Amino acid sequence: MRTDQILTRLERVFARLDREPERPAHLQTPQMSRHRVVLLGSTLAFYLAIVVAVLTTSWLVRLDWQIMFFRPYEQWPQLHAFLDYLVVLGQRGPTAVMVAAWLGWRSWRQHTLRPLITLGVALLLLNVTVGSVKLGLGRLGPHYATEIGSAELFAGGDIFPSGHTANAVVTWGILAYLASTVVTRRVLSVVSAVVSLSVGATTVYLGTHWVSDVLLGWSAGLLILLALPWFEPLIARTEAYVFDVREMLRRRAETGRMPAPVVSALTPLLSAGGKWQLTPLPQAGEEPAAVPSTGGAAGGHAPAHRPAGHPANRPHLIRSERTPVTPVGSRRPAHAERAGARGTAARPVAGG
C-alpha cells in the first residue's frame, strides 16, 4: 500500500516534468521600465554616497570601528558554528555551481540558453565592476586594520565592497529575474533578499568586513540586477549565434557520415589502352555494348593487359554487379563451342 503511494507520487512528478517539452511561449524578458530606471538611479546614488562617505572618513567610518570593537562573534559565540556555514551561500564558487546546475536543467527542459547566458553575463559584470573597485580602493579589513579611526584605504586590501554580499545578491537574485510567473518572481525576490541580507550581516558578525563594505556590496549587486534588461539584446544574439554554430556542426557531422554512392548500374571494362571504362549495363531486350579488342588483329590470341592491382578512383563492385563478358582475344572458346565439343565427344546417340 505504501509502495503504491510512492510510485504514484513519482509518476505525478514525471508527468509534471513532461508538460513542458519546449520553450514556453509566455516567457517575457524584463524591460527597462520607468520604475526600474528610478530604482537604478536611486541605487546608484546610494552607491556613490557610500563611497564618498568612506573616502571622507565620515560618521560611517566611525560606525565601522564601533562595531569592530563590539566584536559580535564574542557577544554571541553560540551562533558562530551555524554562521560559518551560512556565509557559504555568498561564496562565488559554490553558489555559482548550484545556481548554474538549476538553470542548466531549465535550459535543457525549455530548449533555450537564455538562463545560462544571463547568469554568465551577470557574473561577468559582477567580476568587472566589484573587482575593479576592490583593487582601486585597496581597503583593509577589520582584522588587518592598522590605524584606529582610519578608513584603511589604498593599503593593498580587497574587501570594499563586500564580494560575498554582492555575489549573494546577484546569484540568488538571478533566479527571481528569470522567473516565468509574477508570483514566482515575488517569492524568489523575497528569498534572495533574505539570503543576501543574512550573508552580509554574517560577514560583519565574523569580523571579515566593515558595515560600509556590506552596504556597498548590496548596492553593487542590486545595480547589476537592475541593469540586466539593457543586456537582453546581447543575450538574444549570443543564444542565436550558439544555436547557429550547433546546427552548422550537426550538418557537417551528418555530411561526413554519408556513405559514398555505389555505382550499381555501371560495369567496368578494359579499353584498348588498358584503362578502365564504365559502361552502362544493358537493359532488358538490349544488346550488350561492344567490347574493345586488346589483341590487335581479329582472332589474335594476345592476352589482354591486366592491371596489377585495383585501379585508383574506381568504386569497388560486388561480384553480382559484374557482367560475365568474355573479352575478344581470350584463349578460352565461346560457350557454344564448348557445349558443342562436349556434346559430340562422349555420349552416344540414344537408340543407336
mmCIF file of C-alpha atoms in Angstrom:
data_model
loop_
_atom_site.group_PDB
_atom_site.id
_atom_site.type_symbol
_atom_site.label_atom_id
_atom_site.label_comp_id
_atom_site.label_asym_id
_atom_site.label_seq_id
_atom_site.Cartn_x
_atom_site.Cartn_y
_atom_site.Cartn_z
ATOM 1 C CA MET A 1 0.000 0.000 0.000
ATOM 2 C CA ARG A 2 2.772 2.394 0.929
ATOM 3 C CA THR A 3 4.857 1.442 -2.102
ATOM 4 C CA ASP A 4 1.924 2.141 -4.406
ATOM 5 C CA GLN A 5 1.611 5.641 -2.934
ATOM 6 C CA ILE A 6 5.305 6.337 -3.514
ATOM 7 C CA LEU A 7 5.098 5.137 -7.112
ATOM 8 C CA THR A 8 2.047 7.287 -7.662
ATOM 9 C CA ARG A 9 3.885 10.367 -6.406
ATOM 10 C CA LEU A 10 6.846 9.644 -8.656
ATOM 11 C CA GLU A 11 4.541 9.251 -11.615
ATOM 12 C CA ARG A 12 2.982 12.613 -10.810
ATOM 13 C CA VAL A 13 6.405 14.254 -10.652
ATOM 14 C CA PHE A 14 7.483 12.856 -14.021
ATOM 15 C CA ALA A 15 4.143 13.743 -15.541
ATOM 16 C CA ARG A 16 4.644 17.310 -14.329
ATOM 17 C CA LEU A 17 8.111 17.397 -15.906
ATOM 18 C CA ASP A 18 6.794 16.191 -19.255
ATOM 19 C CA ARG A 19 4.320 19.065 -19.536
ATOM 20 C CA GLU A 20 6.987 21.457 -20.757
ATOM 21 C CA PRO A 21 8.895 19.763 -23.603
ATOM 22 C CA GLU A 22 9.630 23.014 -25.416
ATOM 23 C CA ARG A 23 10.281 26.645 -24.620
ATOM 24 C CA PRO A 24 7.110 28.199 -23.143
ATOM 25 C CA ALA A 25 5.574 30.822 -25.377
ATOM 26 C CA HIS A 26 4.504 33.064 -22.484
ATOM 27 C CA LEU A 27 8.038 33.836 -21.277
ATOM 28 C CA GLN A 28 8.746 37.559 -21.439
ATOM 29 C CA THR A 29 12.081 39.230 -20.892
ATOM 30 C CA PRO A 30 12.087 42.109 -18.385
ATOM 31 C CA GLN A 31 12.045 45.559 -19.927
ATOM 32 C CA MET A 32 13.765 48.728 -18.763
ATOM 33 C CA SER A 33 10.615 50.392 -17.451
ATOM 34 C CA ARG A 34 10.398 53.793 -15.774
ATOM 35 C CA HIS A 35 10.033 52.133 -12.372
ATOM 36 C CA ARG A 36 13.228 50.158 -12.928
ATOM 37 C CA VAL A 37 15.085 53.245 -14.134
ATOM 38 C CA VAL A 38 14.077 55.119 -10.954
ATOM 39 C CA LEU A 39 15.289 52.228 -8.797
ATOM 40 C CA LEU A 40 18.526 52.078 -10.746
ATOM 41 C CA GLY A 41 19.149 55.792 -10.294
ATOM 42 C CA SER A 42 18.366 55.665 -6.568
ATOM 43 C CA THR A 43 20.654 52.675 -6.024
ATOM 44 C CA LEU A 44 23.443 54.358 -7.967
ATOM 45 C CA ALA A 45 23.102 57.497 -5.842
ATOM 46 C CA PHE A 46 23.245 55.398 -2.666
ATOM 47 C CA TYR A 47 26.321 53.597 -4.019
ATOM 48 C CA LEU A 48 28.155 56.852 -4.680
ATOM 49 C CA ALA A 49 27.135 58.235 -1.273
ATOM 50 C CA ILE A 50 28.714 55.220 0.487
ATOM 51 C CA VAL A 51 31.940 55.639 -1.479
ATOM 52 C CA VAL A 52 32.122 59.358 -0.686
ATOM 53 C CA ALA A 53 31.390 58.719 2.997
ATOM 54 C CA VAL A 54 34.270 56.279 3.243
ATOM 55 C CA LEU A 55 36.666 58.447 1.240
ATOM 56 C CA THR A 56 35.988 61.433 3.523
ATOM 57 C CA THR A 57 36.226 59.352 6.743
ATOM 58 C CA SER A 58 32.763 60.430 7.837
ATOM 59 C CA TRP A 59 30.435 59.076 10.517
ATOM 60 C CA LEU A 60 30.117 55.821 8.557
ATOM 61 C CA VAL A 61 33.777 55.011 9.173
ATOM 62 C CA ARG A 62 33.314 55.719 12.889
ATOM 63 C CA LEU A 63 30.364 53.300 12.890
ATOM 64 C CA ASP A 64 32.599 50.705 11.284
ATOM 65 C CA TRP A 65 35.124 50.977 14.110
ATOM 66 C CA GLN A 66 32.479 50.904 16.836
ATOM 67 C CA ILE A 67 31.025 47.623 15.556
ATOM 68 C CA MET A 68 34.507 46.212 15.129
ATOM 69 C CA PHE A 69 35.328 46.943 18.796
ATOM 70 C CA PHE A 70 31.973 45.482 19.803
ATOM 71 C CA ARG A 71 33.079 42.121 18.343
ATOM 72 C CA PRO A 72 29.736 40.402 17.678
ATOM 73 C CA TYR A 73 31.404 36.975 17.392
ATOM 74 C CA GLU A 74 32.379 37.303 21.063
ATOM 75 C CA GLN A 75 28.979 38.578 22.158
ATOM 76 C CA TRP A 76 27.088 35.614 20.671
ATOM 77 C CA PRO A 77 29.583 32.753 20.313
ATOM 78 C CA GLN A 78 26.813 30.148 20.097
ATOM 79 C CA LEU A 79 25.971 31.397 16.573
ATOM 80 C CA HIS A 80 29.486 31.059 15.238
ATOM 81 C CA ALA A 81 29.258 27.456 14.022
ATOM 82 C CA PHE A 82 25.968 27.993 12.199
ATOM 83 C CA LEU A 83 27.016 31.285 10.581
ATOM 84 C CA ASP A 84 30.240 29.710 9.321
ATOM 85 C CA TYR A 85 28.071 27.519 7.095
ATOM 86 C CA LEU A 86 25.597 30.250 6.236
ATOM 87 C CA VAL A 87 28.280 32.511 4.812
ATOM 88 C CA VAL A 88 28.994 29.863 2.151
ATOM 89 C CA LEU A 89 25.792 30.998 0.424
ATOM 90 C CA GLY A 90 27.720 34.106 -0.578
ATOM 91 C CA GLN A 91 30.863 32.420 -1.888
ATOM 92 C CA ARG A 92 31.098 32.648 -5.639
ATOM 93 C CA GLY A 93 32.224 29.101 -6.387
ATOM 94 C CA PRO A 94 29.606 27.003 -4.543
ATOM 95 C CA THR A 95 26.701 29.326 -5.280
ATOM 96 C CA ALA A 96 27.575 29.635 -8.977
ATOM 97 C CA VAL A 97 27.714 25.830 -9.301
ATOM 98 C CA MET A 98 24.363 25.321 -7.566
ATOM 99 C CA VAL A 99 22.541 28.043 -9.491
ATOM 100 C CA ALA A 100 24.160 27.040 -12.805
ATOM 101 C CA ALA A 101 23.025 23.427 -12.290
ATOM 102 C CA TRP A 102 19.444 24.550 -11.752
ATOM 103 C CA LEU A 103 19.474 26.971 -14.692
ATOM 104 C CA GLY A 104 21.149 24.350 -16.881
ATOM 105 C CA TRP A 105 18.320 21.949 -16.148
ATOM 106 C CA ARG A 106 15.823 24.683 -17.005
ATOM 107 C CA SER A 107 17.652 25.412 -20.252
ATOM 108 C CA TRP A 108 17.524 21.746 -21.213
ATOM 109 C CA ARG A 109 13.845 21.420 -20.385
ATOM 110 C CA GLN A 110 12.802 24.611 -22.173
ATOM 111 C CA HIS A 111 15.202 24.323 -25.131
ATOM 112 C CA THR A 112 16.709 27.755 -24.538
ATOM 113 C CA LEU A 113 20.117 29.014 -23.458
ATOM 114 C CA ARG A 114 18.873 32.314 -22.049
ATOM 115 C CA PRO A 115 19.057 31.308 -18.339
ATOM 116 C CA LEU A 116 22.696 30.192 -18.565
ATOM 117 C CA ILE A 117 23.768 33.116 -20.743
ATOM 118 C CA THR A 118 22.052 35.583 -18.410
ATOM 119 C CA LEU A 119 23.868 34.084 -15.425
ATOM 120 C CA GLY A 120 27.161 34.316 -17.285
ATOM 121 C CA VAL A 121 26.597 37.971 -18.201
ATOM 122 C CA ALA A 122 25.614 38.851 -14.620
ATOM 123 C CA LEU A 123 28.686 37.144 -13.135
ATOM 124 C CA LEU A 124 30.920 38.830 -15.697
ATOM 125 C CA LEU A 125 29.521 42.245 -14.788
ATOM 126 C CA LEU A 126 29.944 41.396 -11.106
ATOM 127 C CA ASN A 127 33.601 40.459 -11.510
ATOM 128 C CA VAL A 128 34.419 43.537 -13.590
ATOM 129 C CA THR A 129 32.620 46.170 -11.512
ATOM 130 C CA VAL A 130 33.212 44.853 -7.995
ATOM 131 C CA GLY A 131 36.732 43.647 -8.729
ATOM 132 C CA SER A 132 37.863 46.966 -10.197
ATOM 133 C CA VAL A 133 36.548 48.929 -7.196
ATOM 134 C CA LYS A 134 38.149 46.470 -4.768
ATOM 135 C CA LEU A 135 41.560 46.790 -6.384
ATOM 136 C CA GLY A 136 41.225 50.528 -6.975
ATOM 137 C CA LEU A 137 40.395 51.480 -3.391
ATOM 138 C CA GLY A 138 42.533 48.785 -1.728
ATOM 139 C CA ARG A 139 40.825 48.864 1.665
ATOM 140 C CA LEU A 140 41.980 46.616 4.513
ATOM 141 C CA GLY A 141 39.554 44.514 6.557
ATOM 142 C CA PRO A 142 38.876 44.813 10.314
ATOM 143 C CA HIS A 143 41.341 42.054 11.211
ATOM 144 C CA TYR A 144 44.162 43.818 9.350
ATOM 145 C CA ALA A 145 43.426 47.438 10.312
ATOM 146 C CA THR A 146 46.495 49.440 11.332
ATOM 147 C CA GLU A 147 45.202 52.856 12.490
ATOM 148 C CA ILE A 148 42.150 53.383 14.682
ATOM 149 C CA GLY A 149 39.584 55.673 13.078
ATOM 150 C CA SER A 150 41.165 55.429 9.642
ATOM 151 C CA ALA A 151 39.280 54.314 6.536
ATOM 152 C CA GLU A 152 42.201 51.973 5.707
ATOM 153 C CA LEU A 153 42.046 52.848 2.027
ATOM 154 C CA PHE A 154 44.793 52.407 -0.591
ATOM 155 C CA ALA A 155 46.625 49.944 1.628
ATOM 156 C CA GLY A 156 46.624 46.908 -0.655
ATOM 157 C CA GLY A 157 43.385 45.346 0.620
ATOM 158 C CA ASP A 158 40.462 43.986 -1.390
ATOM 159 C CA ILE A 159 37.367 43.978 0.807
ATOM 160 C CA PHE A 160 35.488 47.120 -0.276
ATOM 161 C CA PRO A 161 32.802 46.421 -1.429
ATOM 162 C CA SER A 162 31.959 43.040 0.082
ATOM 163 C CA GLY A 163 32.257 40.348 -2.587
ATOM 164 C CA HIS A 164 30.240 37.834 -0.552
ATOM 165 C CA THR A 165 27.325 40.241 -0.267
ATOM 166 C CA ALA A 166 27.346 41.358 -3.898
ATOM 167 C CA ASN A 167 27.648 37.766 -5.087
ATOM 168 C CA ALA A 168 24.706 36.680 -2.908
ATOM 169 C CA VAL A 169 22.540 39.467 -4.337
ATOM 170 C CA VAL A 170 23.387 38.627 -7.961
ATOM 171 C CA THR A 171 23.492 34.828 -7.789
ATOM 172 C CA TRP A 172 20.258 34.332 -5.887
ATOM 173 C CA GLY A 173 18.558 37.370 -7.393
ATOM 174 C CA ILE A 174 19.067 35.997 -10.911
ATOM 175 C CA LEU A 175 16.551 33.270 -10.058
ATOM 176 C CA ALA A 176 13.896 35.895 -9.410
ATOM 177 C CA TYR A 177 14.937 37.796 -12.542
ATOM 178 C CA LEU A 178 14.429 34.685 -14.702
ATOM 179 C CA ALA A 179 11.148 33.607 -13.076
ATOM 180 C CA SER A 180 8.389 32.826 -15.554
ATOM 181 C CA THR A 181 5.405 33.998 -13.465
ATOM 182 C CA VAL A 182 4.702 37.054 -11.334
ATOM 183 C CA VAL A 183 4.035 35.033 -8.185
ATOM 184 C CA THR A 184 7.264 33.051 -8.582
ATOM 185 C CA ARG A 185 9.221 36.248 -9.152
ATOM 186 C CA ARG A 186 7.884 37.810 -5.959
ATOM 187 C CA VAL A 187 8.588 34.729 -3.861
ATOM 188 C CA LEU A 188 12.112 34.351 -5.204
ATOM 189 C CA SER A 189 12.756 38.080 -4.725
ATOM 190 C CA VAL A 190 11.929 37.750 -1.028
ATOM 191 C CA VAL A 191 14.092 34.629 -0.707
ATOM 192 C CA SER A 192 17.079 36.233 -2.443
ATOM 193 C CA ALA A 193 16.724 39.385 -0.330
ATOM 194 C CA VAL A 194 16.715 37.360 2.903
ATOM 195 C CA VAL A 195 19.732 35.313 1.809
ATOM 196 C CA SER A 196 21.767 38.343 0.719
ATOM 197 C CA LEU A 197 20.941 40.313 3.886
ATOM 198 C CA SER A 198 21.853 37.301 6.021
ATOM 199 C CA VAL A 199 25.165 36.778 4.239
ATOM 200 C CA GLY A 200 26.082 40.452 4.601
ATOM 201 C CA ALA A 201 25.235 40.542 8.288
ATOM 202 C CA THR A 202 27.180 37.294 8.811
ATOM 203 C CA THR A 203 30.364 38.826 7.388
ATOM 204 C CA VAL A 204 30.032 41.695 9.879
ATOM 205 C CA TYR A 205 29.440 39.209 12.709
ATOM 206 C CA LEU A 206 32.571 37.230 11.768
ATOM 207 C CA GLY A 207 34.634 40.424 11.571
ATOM 208 C CA THR A 208 35.702 39.912 7.939
ATOM 209 C CA HIS A 209 34.009 43.095 6.646
ATOM 210 C CA TRP A 210 33.111 46.576 7.779
ATOM 211 C CA VAL A 211 29.488 47.686 7.765
ATOM 212 C CA SER A 212 30.222 50.040 4.880
ATOM 213 C CA ASP A 213 31.617 47.107 2.878
ATOM 214 C CA VAL A 214 28.318 45.279 3.206
ATOM 215 C CA LEU A 215 26.242 48.334 2.303
ATOM 216 C CA LEU A 216 28.280 48.887 -0.841
ATOM 217 C CA GLY A 217 28.076 45.170 -1.698
ATOM 218 C CA TRP A 218 24.293 45.228 -1.530
ATOM 219 C CA SER A 219 24.225 48.292 -3.777
ATOM 220 C CA ALA A 220 26.681 46.798 -6.290
ATOM 221 C CA GLY A 221 24.707 43.566 -6.652
ATOM 222 C CA LEU A 222 21.392 45.372 -6.977
ATOM 223 C CA LEU A 223 22.793 47.669 -9.680
ATOM 224 C CA ILE A 224 23.734 44.643 -11.789
ATOM 225 C CA LEU A 225 20.281 43.080 -11.463
ATOM 226 C CA LEU A 226 18.542 46.338 -12.331
ATOM 227 C CA ALA A 227 20.769 46.926 -15.376
ATOM 228 C CA LEU A 228 20.345 43.422 -16.870
ATOM 229 C CA PRO A 229 17.467 44.381 -19.257
ATOM 230 C CA TRP A 230 19.935 46.562 -21.165
ATOM 231 C CA PHE A 231 21.893 43.407 -21.979
ATOM 232 C CA GLU A 232 18.905 41.364 -23.194
ATOM 233 C CA PRO A 233 19.613 42.084 -26.910
ATOM 234 C CA LEU A 234 23.180 40.862 -26.421
ATOM 235 C CA ILE A 235 21.889 37.739 -24.661
ATOM 236 C CA ALA A 236 19.451 37.045 -27.521
ATOM 237 C CA ARG A 237 22.156 37.470 -30.180
ATOM 238 C CA THR A 238 24.511 35.195 -28.267
ATOM 239 C CA GLU A 239 21.848 32.498 -27.973
ATOM 240 C CA ALA A 240 21.059 32.692 -31.696
ATOM 241 C CA TYR A 241 24.754 32.501 -32.563
ATOM 242 C CA VAL A 242 25.284 29.422 -30.384
ATOM 243 C CA PHE A 243 22.318 27.645 -31.975
ATOM 244 C CA ASP A 244 23.574 28.539 -35.460
ATOM 245 C CA VAL A 245 27.007 27.106 -34.677
ATOM 246 C CA ARG A 246 25.430 23.945 -33.275
ATOM 247 C CA GLU A 247 23.321 23.486 -36.394
ATOM 248 C CA MET A 248 26.343 24.020 -38.644
ATOM 249 C CA LEU A 249 28.388 21.432 -36.734
ATOM 250 C CA ARG A 250 25.479 18.984 -36.843
ATOM 251 C CA ARG A 251 25.133 19.332 -40.611
ATOM 252 C CA ARG A 252 28.867 18.948 -41.068
ATOM 253 C CA ALA A 253 28.860 15.791 -38.974
ATOM 254 C CA GLU A 254 25.919 14.336 -40.930
ATOM 255 C CA THR A 255 27.619 15.146 -44.224
ATOM 256 C CA GLY A 256 30.832 13.483 -43.106
ATOM 257 C CA ARG A 257 28.988 10.290 -42.158
ATOM 258 C CA MET A 258 27.209 9.938 -45.524
ATOM 259 C CA PRO A 259 28.489 6.839 -47.426
ATOM 260 C CA ALA A 260 29.947 7.165 -50.908
ATOM 261 C CA PRO A 261 27.384 6.495 -53.677
ATOM 262 C CA VAL A 262 27.554 2.948 -55.059
ATOM 263 C CA VAL A 263 27.622 2.761 -58.885
ATOM 264 C CA SER A 264 25.368 -0.255 -59.293
ATOM 265 C CA ALA A 265 24.307 0.343 -62.920
ATOM 266 C CA LEU A 266 27.829 0.551 -64.391
ATOM 267 C CA THR A 267 30.168 -2.266 -65.465
ATOM 268 C CA PRO A 268 33.995 -1.959 -65.562
ATOM 269 C CA LEU A 269 35.608 -2.939 -68.881
ATOM 270 C CA LEU A 270 39.164 -2.726 -70.205
ATOM 271 C CA SER A 271 39.808 -0.445 -73.121
ATOM 272 C CA ALA A 272 42.484 -0.888 -75.763
ATOM 273 C CA GLY A 273 44.972 1.118 -73.756
ATOM 274 C CA GLY A 274 44.487 -0.919 -70.589
ATOM 275 C CA LYS A 275 42.403 1.766 -68.866
ATOM 276 C CA TRP A 276 39.173 1.101 -67.089
ATOM 277 C CA GLN A 277 35.915 2.335 -68.546
ATOM 278 C CA LEU A 278 32.446 2.422 -67.018
ATOM 279 C CA THR A 279 29.799 1.161 -69.424
ATOM 280 C CA PRO A 280 26.084 1.077 -68.541
ATOM 281 C CA LEU A 281 24.578 -2.348 -68.047
ATOM 282 C CA PRO A 282 22.258 -3.469 -70.868
ATOM 283 C CA GLN A 283 18.593 -3.195 -70.123
ATOM 284 C CA ALA A 284 16.026 -5.876 -70.859
ATOM 285 C CA GLY A 285 15.815 -6.536 -74.630
ATOM 286 C CA GLU A 286 19.028 -4.624 -75.467
ATOM 287 C CA GLU A 287 22.290 -5.938 -76.842
ATOM 288 C CA PRO A 288 25.374 -5.633 -74.658
ATOM 289 C CA ALA A 289 27.844 -2.931 -75.527
ATOM 290 C CA ALA A 290 30.731 -3.829 -77.790
ATOM 291 C CA VAL A 291 33.964 -4.631 -76.044
ATOM 292 C CA PRO A 292 37.138 -3.107 -77.499
ATOM 293 C CA SER A 293 39.764 -5.551 -78.599
ATOM 294 C CA THR A 294 43.150 -5.688 -76.920
ATOM 295 C CA GLY A 295 44.905 -8.186 -79.173
ATOM 296 C CA GLY A 296 45.424 -6.245 -82.392
ATOM 297 C CA ALA A 297 44.100 -8.290 -85.403
ATOM 298 C CA ALA A 298 40.889 -10.227 -85.295
ATOM 299 C CA GLY A 299 41.285 -13.745 -84.000
ATOM 300 C CA GLY A 300 44.577 -12.921 -82.331
ATOM 301 C CA HIS A 301 45.481 -14.717 -79.170
ATOM 302 C CA ALA A 302 47.468 -11.978 -77.468
ATOM 303 C CA PRO A 303 46.413 -11.806 -73.818
ATOM 304 C CA ALA A 304 44.739 -8.668 -72.635
ATOM 305 C CA HIS A 305 46.794 -6.365 -70.445
ATOM 306 C CA ARG A 306 45.504 -6.557 -66.874
ATOM 307 C CA PRO A 307 46.436 -4.041 -64.195
ATOM 308 C CA ALA A 308 48.448 -5.330 -61.267
ATOM 309 C CA GLY A 309 46.051 -4.117 -58.624
ATOM 310 C CA HIS A 310 42.769 -2.377 -58.133
ATOM 311 C CA PRO A 311 42.804 0.875 -60.158
ATOM 312 C CA ALA A 312 42.583 4.093 -58.184
ATOM 313 C CA ASN A 313 39.488 6.275 -58.189
ATOM 314 C CA ARG A 314 37.224 3.371 -59.142
ATOM 315 C CA PRO A 315 34.421 2.106 -56.893
ATOM 316 C CA HIS A 316 34.547 -1.487 -55.706
ATOM 317 C CA LEU A 317 31.776 -3.570 -57.246
ATOM 318 C CA ILE A 318 30.469 -6.744 -55.759
ATOM 319 C CA ARG A 319 30.544 -9.907 -57.842
ATOM 320 C CA SER A 320 26.791 -9.885 -58.515
ATOM 321 C CA GLU A 321 27.103 -6.500 -60.273
ATOM 322 C CA ARG A 322 29.708 -7.633 -62.798
ATOM 323 C CA THR A 323 28.649 -8.810 -66.274
ATOM 324 C CA PRO A 324 30.149 -12.121 -67.405
ATOM 325 C CA VAL A 325 31.588 -10.738 -70.645
ATOM 326 C CA THR A 326 34.469 -12.614 -72.274
ATOM 327 C CA PRO A 327 36.895 -10.191 -73.915
ATOM 328 C CA VAL A 328 37.867 -10.718 -77.576
ATOM 329 C CA GLY A 329 41.192 -12.453 -77.929
ATOM 330 C CA SER A 330 40.740 -14.793 -74.989
ATOM 331 C CA ARG A 331 42.201 -18.268 -75.328
ATOM 332 C CA ARG A 332 39.059 -19.890 -73.936
ATOM 333 C CA PRO A 333 36.470 -20.866 -76.602
ATOM 334 C CA ALA A 334 32.978 -19.440 -76.602
ATOM 335 C CA HIS A 335 30.234 -21.078 -74.566
ATOM 336 C CA ALA A 336 28.523 -22.527 -77.659
ATOM 337 C CA GLU A 337 31.736 -24.130 -78.925
ATOM 338 C CA ARG A 338 32.457 -25.694 -75.549
ATOM 339 C CA ALA A 339 28.911 -27.042 -75.350
ATOM 340 C CA GLY A 340 29.158 -28.494 -78.877
ATOM 341 C CA ALA A 341 32.505 -30.083 -78.195
ATOM 342 C CA ARG A 342 31.243 -31.740 -75.056
ATOM 343 C CA GLY A 343 28.075 -32.918 -76.846
ATOM 344 C CA THR A 344 29.962 -34.738 -79.705
ATOM 345 C CA ALA A 345 32.707 -36.275 -77.700
ATOM 346 C CA ALA A 346 31.484 -38.846 -75.233
ATOM 347 C CA ARG A 347 27.797 -39.685 -75.185
ATOM 348 C CA PRO A 348 26.307 -41.950 -77.892
ATOM 349 C CA VAL A 349 23.073 -41.059 -79.513
ATOM 350 C CA ALA A 350 20.093 -42.594 -77.788
ATOM 351 C CA GLY A 351 18.844 -45.737 -79.605
ATOM 352 C CA GLY A 352 21.988 -46.071 -81.773
#
